Coordinates of C-alpha atoms in Angstrom, one line a residue:
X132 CA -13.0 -7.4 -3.0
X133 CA -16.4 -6.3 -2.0
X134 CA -16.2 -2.7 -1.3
X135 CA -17.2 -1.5 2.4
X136 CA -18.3 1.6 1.2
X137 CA -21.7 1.9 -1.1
X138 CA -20.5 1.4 -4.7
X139 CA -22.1 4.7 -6.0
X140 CA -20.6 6.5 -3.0
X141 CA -17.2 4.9 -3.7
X142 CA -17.7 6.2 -7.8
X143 CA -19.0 9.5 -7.2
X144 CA -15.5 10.1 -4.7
X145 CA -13.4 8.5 -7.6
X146 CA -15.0 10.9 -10.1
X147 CA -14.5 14.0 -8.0
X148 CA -10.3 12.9 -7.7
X149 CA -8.3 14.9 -9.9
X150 CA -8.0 12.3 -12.8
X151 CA -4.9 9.5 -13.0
X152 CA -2.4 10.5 -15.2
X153 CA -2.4 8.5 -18.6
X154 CA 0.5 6.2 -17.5
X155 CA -1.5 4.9 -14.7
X156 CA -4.8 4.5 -16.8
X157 CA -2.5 2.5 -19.1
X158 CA -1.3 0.5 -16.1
X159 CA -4.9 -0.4 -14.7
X160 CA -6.1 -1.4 -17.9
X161 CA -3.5 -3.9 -18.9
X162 CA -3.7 -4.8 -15.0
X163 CA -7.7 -5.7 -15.5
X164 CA -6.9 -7.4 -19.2
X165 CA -4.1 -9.4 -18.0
X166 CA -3.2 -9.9 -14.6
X167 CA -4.8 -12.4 -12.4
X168 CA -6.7 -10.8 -9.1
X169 CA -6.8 -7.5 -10.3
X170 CA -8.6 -5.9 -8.1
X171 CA -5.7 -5.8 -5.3
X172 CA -4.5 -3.2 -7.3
X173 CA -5.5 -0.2 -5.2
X174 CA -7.0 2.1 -8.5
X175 CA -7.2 5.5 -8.6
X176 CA -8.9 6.6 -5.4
X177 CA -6.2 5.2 -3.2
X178 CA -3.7 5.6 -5.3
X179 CA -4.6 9.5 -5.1
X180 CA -4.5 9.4 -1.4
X181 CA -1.4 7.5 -1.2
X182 CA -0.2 10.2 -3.2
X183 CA -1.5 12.9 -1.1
X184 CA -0.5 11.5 2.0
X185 CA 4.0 11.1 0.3
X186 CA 3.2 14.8 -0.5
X187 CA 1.4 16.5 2.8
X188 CA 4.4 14.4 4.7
X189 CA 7.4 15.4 2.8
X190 CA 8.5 11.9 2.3
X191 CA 11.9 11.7 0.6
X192 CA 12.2 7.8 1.4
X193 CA 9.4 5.8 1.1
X194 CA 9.0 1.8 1.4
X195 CA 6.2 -0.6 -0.1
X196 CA 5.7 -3.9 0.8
X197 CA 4.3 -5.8 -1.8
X198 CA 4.5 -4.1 -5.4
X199 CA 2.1 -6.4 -7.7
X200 CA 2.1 -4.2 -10.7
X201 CA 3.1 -1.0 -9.7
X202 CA 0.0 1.6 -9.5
X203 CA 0.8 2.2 -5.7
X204 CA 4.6 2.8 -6.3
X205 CA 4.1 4.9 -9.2
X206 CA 1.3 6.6 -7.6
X207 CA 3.2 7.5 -4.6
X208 CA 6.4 8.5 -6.1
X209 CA 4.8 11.3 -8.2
X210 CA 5.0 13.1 -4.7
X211 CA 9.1 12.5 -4.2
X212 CA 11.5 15.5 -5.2
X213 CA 13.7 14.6 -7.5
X214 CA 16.2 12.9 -5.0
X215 CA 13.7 10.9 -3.3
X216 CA 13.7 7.0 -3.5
X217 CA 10.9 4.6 -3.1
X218 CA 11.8 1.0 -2.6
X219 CA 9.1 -1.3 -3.2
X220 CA 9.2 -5.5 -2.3
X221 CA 7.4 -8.1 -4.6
X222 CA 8.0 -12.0 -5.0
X223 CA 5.7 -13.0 -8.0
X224 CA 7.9 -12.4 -11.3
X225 CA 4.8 -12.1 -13.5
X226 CA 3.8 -8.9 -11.9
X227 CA 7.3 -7.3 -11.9
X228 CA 7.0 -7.9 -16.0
X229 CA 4.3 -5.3 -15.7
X230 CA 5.2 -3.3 -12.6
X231 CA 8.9 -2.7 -14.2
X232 CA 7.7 -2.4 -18.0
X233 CA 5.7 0.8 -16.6
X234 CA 8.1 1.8 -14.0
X235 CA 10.6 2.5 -16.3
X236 CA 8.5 4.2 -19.4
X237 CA 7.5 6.7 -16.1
X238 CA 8.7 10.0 -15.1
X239 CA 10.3 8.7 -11.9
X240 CA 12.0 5.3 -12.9
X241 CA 15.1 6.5 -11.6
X242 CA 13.6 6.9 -7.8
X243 CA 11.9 3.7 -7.6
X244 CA 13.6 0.3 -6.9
X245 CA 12.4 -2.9 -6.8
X246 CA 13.5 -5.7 -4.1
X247 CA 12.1 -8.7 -5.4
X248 CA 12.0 -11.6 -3.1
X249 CA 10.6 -12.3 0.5
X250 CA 10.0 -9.1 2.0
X251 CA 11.0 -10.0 5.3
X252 CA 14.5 -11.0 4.2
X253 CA 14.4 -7.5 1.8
X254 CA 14.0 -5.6 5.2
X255 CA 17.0 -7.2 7.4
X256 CA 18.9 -5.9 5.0
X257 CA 17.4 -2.4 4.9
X258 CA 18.4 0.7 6.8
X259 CA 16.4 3.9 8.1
X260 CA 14.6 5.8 8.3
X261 CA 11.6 5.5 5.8
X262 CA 9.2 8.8 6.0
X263 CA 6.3 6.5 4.5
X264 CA 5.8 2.6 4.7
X265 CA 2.6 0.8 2.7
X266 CA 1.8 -2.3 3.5
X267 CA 0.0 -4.2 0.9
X268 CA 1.0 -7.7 1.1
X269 CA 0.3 -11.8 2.1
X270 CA -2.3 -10.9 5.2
X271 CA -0.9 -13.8 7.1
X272 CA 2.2 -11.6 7.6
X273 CA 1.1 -8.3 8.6
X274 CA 2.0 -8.5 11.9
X275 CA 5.6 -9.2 11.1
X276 CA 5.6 -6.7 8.3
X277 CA 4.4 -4.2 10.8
X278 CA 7.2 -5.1 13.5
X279 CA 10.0 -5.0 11.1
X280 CA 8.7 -2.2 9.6
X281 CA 8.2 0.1 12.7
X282 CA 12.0 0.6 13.6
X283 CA 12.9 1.9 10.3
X284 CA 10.2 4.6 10.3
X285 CA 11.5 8.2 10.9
X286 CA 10.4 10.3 13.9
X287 CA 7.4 11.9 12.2
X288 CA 6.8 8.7 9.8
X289 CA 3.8 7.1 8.6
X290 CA 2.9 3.7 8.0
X291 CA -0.3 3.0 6.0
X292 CA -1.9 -0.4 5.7
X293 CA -4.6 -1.7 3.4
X294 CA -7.2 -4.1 3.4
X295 CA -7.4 -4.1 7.2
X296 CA -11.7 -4.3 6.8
X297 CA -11.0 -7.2 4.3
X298 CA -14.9 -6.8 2.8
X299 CA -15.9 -6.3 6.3
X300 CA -15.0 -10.4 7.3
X301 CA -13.4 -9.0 9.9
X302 CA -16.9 -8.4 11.9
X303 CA -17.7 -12.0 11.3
X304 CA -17.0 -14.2 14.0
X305 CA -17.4 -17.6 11.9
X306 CA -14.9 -17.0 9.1
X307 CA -12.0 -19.0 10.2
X308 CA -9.9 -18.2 7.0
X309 CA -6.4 -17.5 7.4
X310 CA -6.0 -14.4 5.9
X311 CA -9.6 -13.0 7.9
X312 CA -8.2 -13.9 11.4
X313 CA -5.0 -12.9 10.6
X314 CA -6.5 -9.5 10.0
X315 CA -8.5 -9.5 13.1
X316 CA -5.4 -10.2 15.3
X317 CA -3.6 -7.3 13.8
X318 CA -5.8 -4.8 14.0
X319 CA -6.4 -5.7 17.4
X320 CA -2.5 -5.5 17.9
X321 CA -2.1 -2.2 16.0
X322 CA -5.1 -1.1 18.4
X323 CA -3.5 -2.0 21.7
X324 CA 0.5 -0.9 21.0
X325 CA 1.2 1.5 23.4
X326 CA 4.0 2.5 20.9
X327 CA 2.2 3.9 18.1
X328 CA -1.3 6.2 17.5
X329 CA -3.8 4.5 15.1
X330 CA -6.5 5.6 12.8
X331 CA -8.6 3.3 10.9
X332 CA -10.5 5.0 7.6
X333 CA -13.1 3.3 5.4
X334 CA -11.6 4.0 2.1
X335 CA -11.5 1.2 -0.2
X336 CA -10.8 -2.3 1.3
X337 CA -9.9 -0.2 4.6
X338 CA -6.5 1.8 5.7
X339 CA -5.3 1.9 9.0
X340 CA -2.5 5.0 9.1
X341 CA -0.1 4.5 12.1
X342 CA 2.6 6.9 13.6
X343 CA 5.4 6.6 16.8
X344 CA 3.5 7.8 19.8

């Protein structure tokens, strides 16, 4: 990933974050050290804000789509009360080694579970409302994500999707990669619904947060 935002910029607002918690230092190191494309894993910045944004909602059911090793999920269910539950999709079985290893040494093992298999299939089979959806999984699928995602949201729910800059490929006009037009075409979706308010923000890779008009 090459950042959108200055790297010394990006550092200094990582540095002025209240630190991660050991457990997730742990995780992100063993992540780097061992776990092929490690930098989808959305680190300590983002995982801050993803925390911030299950706390300043009052989430108490939260859905991810697409796990890898875990930082997001544990990251965002440090902000559940004690009867929350996050439920969190994945398909690759050599993340969910890592993701579950740490899941379950961590203070909130018993609100997370993990769906692994095609998300799409996971959701038919999930019901309402989620207070908090992050999307964070094959690009090609967003859009579909996004539409089964939307009629489980609550009322006042929020769903937050990253990597929607994609290194800023999505301002070039040449790059006929899957994943980069894919991206285009959803933002551009996400832009137009007449269902739903969107705001894009520059942190990281880029996150759109969307809510029911």
């Amino acid at each position: 990933m090459i950042p959108v935002v200055e790297p010394d910029i990006e550092r200094y607002a990582t540095e002025h974050c209240t630190p991660e918690p050991d457990l997730l230092a742990e995780l992100a190191t063993e992540t780097r050290e061992s776990v092929a494309n490690a930098q989808m894993m959305v680190g300590p910045l983002e995982g801050r804000f993803l925390e911030t944004l299950a706390f300043v909602t009052g989430a108490r059911r939260i859905l991810e789509i697409g796990m890898f090793t875990g930082y997001s999920a544990l990251s965002m269910a440090a902000a559940l009360p004690p009867d929350g539950r996050l439920v969190t999709c994945d398909v690759d079985p050599k993340v969910e080694a890592v993701a579950r290893r740490h899941i379950e040494a961590s203070p909130w093992a018993d609100r997370i579970e993990i769906r692994m298999g095609p998300a799409l299939d996971t959701l038919v089979g999930l019901k309402g409302p989620f207070d908090l959806v992050f999307i964070d999984a094959d690009k090609a699928q967003y859009r579909d994500y996004y539409e089964a995602a939307l009629p489980l949201l609550s009322e006042r729910g929020l769903i937050v999707v990253d990597n929607v800059l994609w290194s800023g490929k999505v301002l070039d006009a040449t790059d006929e990669t899957e994943d980069t037009r894919a991206l285009v075409a959803f933002n551009d979706h996400v832009a137009a619904d007449p269902r739903v308010v969107a705001v894009m923000l520059t942190i990281r890779d880029g996150v759109t947060l969307i809510r029911r008009r």
